[in-house]
Tab-separated table of C-alpha atoms and ligand atoms in Angstrom:
chain	number	residue	atom	x	y	z
G	1	MET	CA	137.252	118.043	127.960
G	2	ASN	CA	138.516	119.014	124.801
G	3	GLU	CA	141.192	116.869	123.209
G	4	SER	CA	143.224	117.285	120.139
G	5	ILE	CA	144.772	114.514	118.213
G	6	ALA	CA	147.214	114.871	115.241
G	7	LEU	CA	146.956	112.288	112.395
G	8	GLN	CA	149.554	113.150	109.812
G	9	ALA	CA	147.632	115.624	107.447
G	10	GLU	CA	144.565	115.916	109.493
G	11	ARG	CA	143.536	117.184	112.956
G	12	ILE	CA	140.887	115.316	115.074
G	13	GLU	CA	139.441	117.381	117.909
G	14	VAL	CA	137.131	115.737	120.462
G	15	GLY	CA	134.900	117.836	122.771
G	16	ALA	CA	132.641	120.765	122.598
G	17	ILE	CA	132.972	122.539	119.304
G	18	GLU	CA	132.745	125.818	120.572
G	19	TYR	CA	136.012	125.330	122.627
G	20	SER	CA	137.700	123.707	119.735
G	21	SER	CA	139.848	125.369	117.081
G	22	PHE	CA	136.952	125.362	114.659
G	23	SER	CA	136.020	129.039	115.018
G	24	SER	CA	139.733	130.231	114.863
G	25	THR	CA	140.195	128.042	111.780
G	26	ILE	CA	137.352	129.515	109.994
G	27	ASN	CA	138.008	133.129	111.116
G	28	GLY	CA	141.748	132.684	110.290
G	29	HIS	CA	142.660	130.544	107.356
G	30	TYR	CA	139.187	130.878	105.761
G	31	HIS	CA	138.565	134.642	106.613
G	32	ASN	CA	137.988	135.585	102.977
G	33	ALA	CA	136.841	132.173	101.579
G	34	LYS	CA	133.482	131.175	100.484
G	35	ILE	CA	132.194	128.344	102.836
G	36	VAL	CA	129.668	125.699	101.901
G	37	VAL	CA	128.066	123.356	104.207
G	38	LEU	CA	126.802	119.952	102.919
G	39	MET	CA	124.373	117.886	104.844
G	40	ASP	CA	121.301	115.638	104.259
G	41	THR	CA	117.784	116.479	105.234
G	42	ASN	CA	117.942	114.908	108.700
G	43	THR	CA	121.133	116.657	109.594
G	44	HIS	CA	119.891	119.868	108.338
G	45	ASP	CA	116.647	119.505	110.289
G	46	LEU	CA	118.263	118.356	113.603
G	47	CYS	CA	121.958	119.481	113.554
G	48	TRP	CA	122.341	122.612	111.464
G	49	ASN	CA	120.562	125.198	113.635
G	50	TRP	CA	122.286	123.998	116.733
G	51	LEU	CA	125.682	124.279	115.092
G	52	GLN	CA	125.060	127.649	113.776
G	53	THR	CA	123.878	129.025	117.092
G	54	THR	CA	126.546	127.192	119.039
G	55	VAL	CA	129.513	128.627	116.776
G	56	ASN	CA	128.713	131.916	115.373
G	57	VAL	CA	131.249	131.787	112.515
G	58	LEU	CA	128.807	130.124	110.091
G	59	GLN	CA	126.513	133.027	109.265
G	60	ARG	CA	128.001	133.747	105.898
G	61	THR	CA	127.813	130.163	104.666
G	62	GLN	CA	125.835	128.602	101.772
G	63	MET	CA	124.195	125.313	102.350
G	64	ILE	CA	123.563	122.242	100.086
G	65	VAL	CA	121.069	119.670	101.429
G	66	VAL	CA	120.852	116.155	99.875
G	67	PRO	CA	118.472	113.382	100.532
G	68	PRO	CA	119.559	110.943	103.284
G	69	GLY	CA	120.136	107.215	102.858
G	70	GLU	CA	122.996	105.022	101.279
G	71	GLU	CA	120.860	104.863	98.048
G	72	ASN	CA	121.707	108.427	97.557
G	73	LYS	CA	125.628	107.898	97.991
G	74	THR	CA	125.979	108.237	94.145
G	75	ILE	CA	127.654	109.959	91.425
G	76	SER	CA	124.635	111.432	90.321
G	77	VAL	CA	123.922	113.216	93.551
G	78	CYS	CA	127.769	114.334	93.569
G	79	THR	CA	127.048	115.918	90.139
G	80	GLN	CA	124.276	117.971	91.505
G	81	VAL	CA	126.467	119.103	94.464
G	82	TRP	CA	129.205	119.962	91.939
G	83	GLU	CA	126.730	121.974	89.783
G	84	ALA	CA	125.830	123.914	92.918
G	85	LEU	CA	129.422	124.651	93.916
G	86	LEU	CA	129.818	126.015	90.464
G	87	GLU	CA	126.755	128.168	90.917
G	88	TYR	CA	128.147	129.436	94.152
G	89	GLU	CA	131.411	130.144	92.094
G	90	LEU	CA	133.628	128.252	94.741
G	91	SER	CA	137.284	128.622	93.861
G	92	ARG	CA	140.254	126.327	94.892
G	93	HIS	CA	140.810	128.569	98.079
G	94	ASP	CA	137.192	127.808	99.323
G	95	LEU	CA	135.909	125.525	101.925
G	96	LEU	CA	133.415	122.569	102.182
G	97	ILE	CA	132.022	121.513	105.584
G	98	ASN	CA	130.506	118.169	105.673
G	99	LEU	CA	127.853	117.998	108.556
G	100	GLY	CA	126.360	114.478	108.754
G	101	GLY	CA	127.013	110.878	109.173
G	102	GLY	CA	129.328	108.625	107.230
G	103	LEU	CA	127.367	109.070	104.054
G	104	ILE	CA	127.859	112.895	103.987
G	105	THR	CA	131.624	112.691	105.102
G	106	ASP	CA	132.354	110.028	102.597
G	107	MET	CA	130.393	111.750	99.676
G	108	GLY	CA	131.386	115.199	100.713
G	109	GLY	CA	135.173	114.194	101.033
G	110	PHE	CA	134.932	112.911	97.669
G	111	ILE	CA	133.210	115.994	96.145
G	112	ALA	CA	135.722	118.219	97.551
G	113	SER	CA	138.634	116.278	96.572
G	114	VAL	CA	137.701	116.126	92.890
G	115	PHE	CA	136.172	119.674	92.530
G	116	LYS	CA	138.744	121.816	90.788
G	117	ARG	CA	141.511	119.100	91.562
G	118	GLY	CA	140.636	119.537	95.324
G	119	ILE	CA	139.375	122.179	97.680
G	120	ASP	CA	139.679	121.934	101.582
G	121	PHE	CA	137.058	120.214	103.437
G	122	ILE	CA	136.235	119.910	107.290
G	123	ASN	CA	134.291	117.044	108.813
G	124	ILE	CA	131.724	117.352	111.418
G	125	PRO	CA	130.418	113.953	112.138
G	126	THR	CA	126.903	113.681	113.614
G	127	SER	CA	126.511	109.923	113.841
G	128	LEU	CA	128.201	107.553	116.161
G	129	LEU	CA	129.697	105.578	113.117
G	130	GLY	CA	130.749	108.866	111.662
G	131	MET	CA	132.433	110.056	114.855
G	132	ILE	CA	134.219	106.598	115.626
G	133	ASP	CA	135.207	105.889	112.223
G	134	ALA	CA	134.121	107.165	108.716
G	135	SER	CA	134.939	110.987	109.259
G	136	PHE	CA	138.653	110.620	109.568
G	137	GLY	CA	141.299	108.473	107.948
G	138	GLY	CA	141.209	109.922	104.514
G	139	LYS	CA	138.954	107.462	102.667
G	140	ASN	CA	136.223	109.166	100.719
G	141	GLY	CA	133.905	107.875	98.048
G	142	VAL	CA	130.558	106.775	96.691
G	143	ASN	CA	128.972	103.626	95.530
G	144	PHE	CA	128.734	102.802	91.830
G	145	PHE	CA	126.482	100.355	90.070
G	146	GLY	CA	125.117	98.973	93.199
G	147	PHE	CA	128.549	98.098	94.615
G	148	LYS	CA	129.983	99.797	97.647
G	149	ASN	CA	132.556	102.624	97.522
G	150	GLN	CA	133.860	101.674	94.011
G	151	LEU	CA	134.620	105.359	93.158
G	152	GLY	CA	136.866	107.282	95.621
G	153	VAL	CA	140.028	108.905	96.696
G	154	PHE	CA	142.237	109.086	99.575
G	155	GLN	CA	142.238	112.692	100.979
G	156	HIS	CA	142.207	113.900	104.501
G	157	PRO	CA	140.080	116.558	105.812
G	158	ILE	CA	141.812	119.617	107.126
G	159	ALA	CA	140.184	118.778	110.384
G	160	THR	CA	137.549	116.586	111.989
G	161	TYR	CA	135.436	118.108	114.782
G	162	ILE	CA	133.861	115.379	116.981
G	163	ASP	CA	131.188	116.753	119.456
G	164	LYS	CA	129.272	113.973	120.991
G	165	ARG	CA	126.051	116.277	121.715
G	166	PHE	CA	124.947	115.632	118.038
G	167	LEU	CA	124.252	112.078	119.330
G	168	HIS	CA	121.229	113.517	121.253
G	169	THR	CA	119.147	113.342	118.171
G	170	LEU	CA	120.523	110.293	116.582
G	171	PRO	CA	117.797	107.411	116.429
G	172	ALA	CA	118.710	104.478	118.597
G	173	GLU	CA	118.981	102.152	115.566
G	174	HIS	CA	121.858	104.307	114.353
G	175	ILE	CA	123.613	104.454	117.652
G	176	LYS	CA	123.670	100.591	117.415
G	177	ASN	CA	125.165	100.795	113.937
G	178	GLY	CA	127.995	102.867	115.332
G	179	TRP	CA	128.706	100.289	117.996
G	180	ALA	CA	129.378	97.839	115.341
G	181	GLU	CA	132.550	99.756	114.446
G	182	ILE	CA	133.561	100.195	118.165
G	183	ILE	CA	133.130	96.378	118.492
G	184	LYS	CA	135.226	95.898	115.340
G	185	HIS	CA	137.910	98.066	116.792
G	186	ALA	CA	137.979	95.962	120.146
G	187	LEU	CA	138.087	92.809	118.462
G	188	ILE	CA	141.047	93.821	116.060
G	189	GLY	CA	143.036	95.585	118.604
G	190	ASP	CA	142.025	95.656	122.183
G	191	ARG	CA	140.901	92.701	124.269
G	192	GLU	CA	140.261	94.914	127.379
G	193	LEU	CA	138.028	97.044	125.402
G	194	TRP	CA	135.986	94.045	124.177
G	195	HIS	CA	135.598	92.861	127.898
G	196	SER	CA	134.158	96.360	128.783
G	197	ILE	CA	131.648	95.944	125.978
G	198	VAL	CA	130.705	92.410	126.302
G	199	GLN	CA	129.426	93.287	129.885
G	200	LEU	CA	127.031	95.948	128.501
G	201	GLU	CA	123.413	95.013	128.560
G	202	THR	CA	122.295	97.477	126.037
G	203	LEU	CA	124.220	99.323	123.177
G	204	SER	CA	123.035	102.897	123.941
G	205	ASP	CA	124.193	106.391	123.355
G	206	ASP	CA	125.535	106.222	126.985
G	207	ILE	CA	129.111	105.712	125.928
G	208	SER	CA	131.656	105.995	128.487
G	209	ASN	CA	134.753	108.273	127.577
G	210	ASP	CA	137.014	105.373	128.127
G	211	ILE	CA	135.155	103.136	125.482
G	212	PHE	CA	134.959	106.132	122.953
G	213	GLU	CA	138.480	107.066	123.249
G	214	ARG	CA	139.936	103.677	123.187
G	215	SER	CA	138.010	102.899	120.036
G	216	LEU	CA	139.058	106.124	118.364
G	217	SER	CA	142.690	105.459	119.073
G	218	ILE	CA	142.630	102.150	117.503
G	219	LYS	CA	141.690	103.630	114.285
G	220	ILE	CA	143.855	106.590	114.668
G	221	THR	CA	146.869	104.384	115.333
G	222	VAL	CA	146.311	101.900	112.371
G	223	VAL	CA	145.581	104.747	109.795
G	224	ALA	CA	148.712	106.534	111.078
G	225	ALA	CA	150.906	103.301	110.459
G	226	ASP	CA	149.460	102.625	107.013
G	227	PRO	CA	147.549	105.741	105.562
G	228	HIS	CA	147.016	104.149	102.228
G	229	GLU	CA	146.132	100.698	103.252
G	230	ARG	CA	149.098	98.935	101.656
G	231	GLY	CA	149.291	96.479	104.575
G	232	MET	CA	147.944	96.607	108.078
G	233	ARG	CA	145.285	99.151	107.781
G	234	LYS	CA	143.441	96.261	106.053
G	235	ILE	CA	142.478	94.954	109.469
G	236	LEU	CA	140.000	97.815	109.576
G	237	ASN	CA	138.088	95.845	106.979
G	238	PHE	CA	137.406	92.998	109.447
G	239	GLY	CA	133.537	92.339	109.099
G	240	HIS	CA	133.463	94.336	105.936
G	241	THR	CA	134.144	91.619	103.160
G	242	ILE	CA	130.953	89.778	103.974
G	243	GLY	CA	129.468	93.032	105.370
G	244	HIS	CA	129.733	95.074	102.093
G	245	ALA	CA	128.138	92.311	100.076
G	246	LEU	CA	125.236	92.039	102.485
G	247	GLU	CA	124.896	95.872	102.168
G	248	ALA	CA	124.864	95.752	98.438
G	249	TYR	CA	122.529	92.755	98.503
G	250	PHE	CA	119.974	94.594	100.770
G	251	LEU	CA	120.413	98.116	98.893
G	252	THR	CA	117.817	97.125	96.611
G	253	ARG	CA	115.636	95.285	99.053
G	254	GLN	CA	114.988	96.006	102.699
G	255	TYR	CA	117.184	98.645	104.142
G	256	LEU	CA	120.301	97.116	106.035
G	257	ALA	CA	122.600	99.929	107.504
G	258	HIS	CA	126.275	99.867	107.024
G	259	GLY	CA	127.000	99.236	110.799
G	260	HIS	CA	124.502	96.513	110.982
G	261	ALA	CA	125.884	94.817	107.679
G	262	VAL	CA	129.359	95.173	109.555
G	263	ALA	CA	128.125	93.465	112.760
G	264	LEU	CA	126.595	90.674	110.551
G	265	GLY	CA	129.842	90.490	108.712
G	266	ILE	CA	131.836	90.014	111.844
G	267	ILE	CA	129.732	87.039	112.815
G	268	ALA	CA	130.208	85.403	109.325
G	269	GLU	CA	133.884	86.184	109.196
G	270	CYS	CA	134.556	84.802	112.943
G	271	TYR	CA	132.841	81.560	111.485
G	272	ILE	CA	135.318	81.586	108.709
G	273	ALA	CA	138.276	82.062	111.108
G	274	ARG	CA	136.960	79.279	113.393
G	275	LYS	CA	136.334	77.007	110.454
G	276	LEU	CA	139.987	77.587	109.388
G	277	LYS	CA	141.065	76.780	112.834
G	278	LYS	CA	142.479	80.153	113.473
G	279	LEU	CA	139.996	81.332	116.256
G	280	ALA	CA	139.341	79.589	119.430
G	281	THR	CA	135.840	78.070	120.001
G	282	ASP	CA	135.423	80.035	123.262
G	283	ASP	CA	136.267	83.495	121.503
G	284	PHE	CA	134.071	82.422	118.661
G	285	VAL	CA	130.965	81.547	120.864
G	286	GLN	CA	131.526	84.681	122.965
G	287	ILE	CA	131.587	87.003	120.003
G	288	THR	CA	128.763	85.339	117.900
G	289	THR	CA	126.426	85.068	120.850
G	290	PHE	CA	126.929	88.786	121.888
G	291	LEU	CA	126.439	89.954	118.302
G	292	LYS	CA	123.329	87.676	117.582
G	293	LYS	CA	121.765	89.145	120.764
G	294	HIS	CA	122.284	92.740	119.837
G	295	PHE	CA	121.909	92.749	116.036
G	296	HIS	CA	118.840	91.446	114.371
G	297	ILE	CA	119.390	88.710	111.892
G	298	PRO	CA	117.082	89.591	108.647
G	299	LYS	CA	115.240	86.889	106.948
G	300	ILE	CA	116.422	85.721	103.573
G	301	ASP	CA	115.710	83.138	101.052
G	302	HIS	CA	118.328	80.094	100.779
G	303	LEU	CA	118.923	81.161	97.090
G	304	ALA	CA	120.113	84.523	98.398
G	305	VAL	CA	123.218	82.789	99.716
G	306	ALA	CA	124.579	82.440	96.151
G	307	GLU	CA	123.646	85.911	95.235
G	308	ILE	CA	125.542	87.354	98.190
G	309	VAL	CA	128.528	85.070	97.407
G	310	GLN	CA	128.632	86.506	93.808
G	311	LEU	CA	128.686	90.072	95.346
G	312	LEU	CA	131.949	89.326	97.089
G	313	HIS	CA	133.693	89.266	93.721
G	314	SER	CA	133.380	92.877	93.540
G	315	ASP	CA	135.249	93.647	96.901
G	316	LYS	CA	137.994	96.108	96.417
G	317	LYS	CA	140.273	94.043	98.431
G	318	ASN	CA	140.247	90.953	95.965
G	319	TYR	CA	143.204	90.253	93.907
G	320	GLY	CA	144.303	87.499	91.585
G	321	GLY	CA	140.658	86.569	91.238
G	322	GLN	CA	140.403	85.549	94.942
G	323	ILE	CA	138.298	86.916	97.668
G	324	GLN	CA	140.545	88.385	100.369
G	325	CYS	CA	139.369	88.747	103.999
G	326	ALA	CA	140.616	90.173	107.213
G	327	PHE	CA	139.708	88.201	110.211
G	328	ILE	CA	140.829	87.722	113.971
G	329	ASP	CA	142.897	84.750	115.149
G	330	LYS	CA	142.094	85.905	118.633
G	331	ILE	CA	140.272	88.784	120.344
G	332	GLY	CA	142.597	91.674	120.014
G	333	ASN	CA	144.608	90.496	117.091
G	334	CYS	CA	143.716	90.461	113.240
G	335	LEU	CA	145.099	88.832	110.128
G	336	TYR	CA	144.731	90.193	106.742
G	337	ASP	CA	145.362	89.289	103.140
G	338	GLN	CA	143.518	85.896	103.910
G	339	ALA	CA	142.292	84.246	100.858
G	340	VAL	CA	139.064	82.450	101.282
G	341	THR	CA	136.922	80.309	98.982
G	342	GLU	CA	133.342	80.843	97.800
G	343	GLU	CA	132.336	77.572	99.724
G	344	ILE	CA	133.668	78.721	102.967
G	345	CYS	CA	131.916	82.166	102.548
G	346	ALA	CA	128.543	80.414	101.631
G	347	GLU	CA	128.873	78.278	104.691
G	348	SER	CA	129.463	81.231	106.949
G	349	LEU	CA	126.276	82.778	105.564
G	350	GLN	CA	124.326	79.735	106.246
G	351	PHE	CA	125.584	79.858	109.825
G	352	LEU	CA	124.623	83.540	110.006
G	353	PHE	CA	121.081	83.439	108.537
G	354	PHE	CA	119.890	79.888	109.100
G	355	ASN	CA	121.894	78.964	112.248
G	356	THR	CA	123.412	75.890	110.842
G	357	PRO	CA	125.800	74.413	113.294
G	358	GLU	CA	129.444	75.095	113.067
G	359	ALA	CA	130.920	72.565	110.868
M	401	NAD	N1	135.439	106.533	105.166
M	401	NAD	C1	135.440	105.480	106.110
M	401	NAD	O1	136.487	105.153	106.504
M	401	NAD	C2	134.239	104.877	106.522
M	401	NAD	C3	134.173	103.971	107.643
M	401	NAD	C4	133.185	103.371	107.921
M	401	NAD	C5	131.844	103.637	107.214
M	401	NAD	N2	131.783	104.448	106.152
M	401	NAD	C6	130.702	104.799	105.466
M	401	NAD	O2	129.789	105.596	106.289
M	401	NAD	C7	128.381	105.416	105.811
M	401	NAD	C8	127.606	104.874	106.964
M	401	NAD	O3	127.610	105.919	107.996
M	401	NAD	P1	126.511	106.421	109.119
M	401	NAD	O4	126.008	105.148	109.649
M	401	NAD	O5	126.715	107.554	109.816
M	401	NAD	O6	125.155	106.492	107.880
M	401	NAD	P2	124.425	107.836	107.516
M	401	NAD	O7	125.494	108.963	107.247
M	401	NAD	O8	123.586	107.394	106.386
M	401	NAD	O9	123.737	108.200	108.956
M	401	NAD	C9	122.654	107.378	109.328
M	401	NAD	C10	121.202	108.132	109.456
M	401	NAD	O10	121.371	108.946	110.607
M	401	NAD	C11	120.952	110.169	110.441
M	401	NAD	N3	121.881	111.276	111.139
M	401	NAD	C12	123.079	111.406	111.086
M	401	NAD	N4	123.430	112.192	112.212
M	401	NAD	C13	122.221	112.456	112.818
M	401	NAD	C14	121.965	113.130	113.868
M	401	NAD	N5	122.735	113.625	114.807
M	401	NAD	N6	120.583	113.133	114.477
M	401	NAD	C15	119.642	112.472	113.587
M	401	NAD	N7	119.795	111.892	112.474
M	401	NAD	C16	121.121	111.790	112.311
M	401	NAD	C17	121.299	110.250	108.732
M	401	NAD	O11	120.570	111.368	108.097
M	401	NAD	C18	120.833	109.085	108.182
M	401	NAD	O12	119.506	108.971	108.105
M	401	NAD	C19	128.394	104.131	104.973
M	401	NAD	O13	128.269	104.861	103.407
M	401	NAD	C20	129.817	103.577	105.013
M	401	NAD	O14	130.274	103.120	103.675
M	401	NAD	C21	133.018	105.086	105.796
């Protein structure tokens, strides 16, 4: 069933894209506009043909294909795309369509928002993580000097079209990465949703509409209440303080996907919440046992802990020289602006990687 949700400046439509407002938007508002579709090589090979044949309004588009992978979420790849947009002579009235996972929608949103002081863009997420989280809410950006999302803007897409059929070609590993954000949404805002998730044997692409929609609605509600992250939107960063440091640490080593890093970050941050006596032991044990069962814990050297703690100092949420964290005090409720020490972060990493008992 096609469903449409309005989120202030942006429209989110869930369902078969051919029955959405996509074609009428292109034929109407962008009738005379140039349209460029940005994708990575995977979404080019696996999603583009299907999209073009499913909606027949994309025949007159140009495409720009960039390499996949978080290591390419950089300003230099953006520069190549901006050069191509200039070659295609895009004006401020033209349109960029981002077809891909969170990498493409984050980077494409940034590219569009900066080009000629901002052109319109539409997101068509193709990964679970993109659908449930990255493709709406207005945060766009790229990594810089090895740190996550250091350059970016708040800008909403004109619309986001979520068609779950794109998930048919998404590798199982990336399905699981998307689940990390669904789990985060449940933990910060919906205890009942968590109870449905914790009963699952596998985290597969067989996601019930109920779980999908409840997860989506948590992010939508939070963003609507605080679009520019002045306050409560920070709860969406649960798992991301430690998660982003892990992602940055592994960026130049073995690959660790964003969702996977967030799942590990949730384990560590639940440890912190437990240690600070905010989170009850039962909740702590249930969450960490479930996540450790479903998300592989990579092997690291003991010395790496100090290096990861160092990376926490580049987190965008820090202020006054202090590491700031969002963590839950019970399943379904999240606190934000919680200052945490380096020592407790290091301890949480020991728990995560070396299974040291909870102190
Ligand atoms: N802006 C936000 O609010 C927000 C929120 C969460 C995450 N993010 C960002 O999102 C990014 C992670 O997103 P992601 O997990 O989607 O990563 P991704 O975009 O790198 O996609 C993961 C992999 O799946 C491939 N892929 C995507 N769709 C496919 C499909 N349908 N079939 C086959 N392969 C497909 C991609 O090519 C890539 O190799 C990170 O950069 C993270 O910082 C942003």
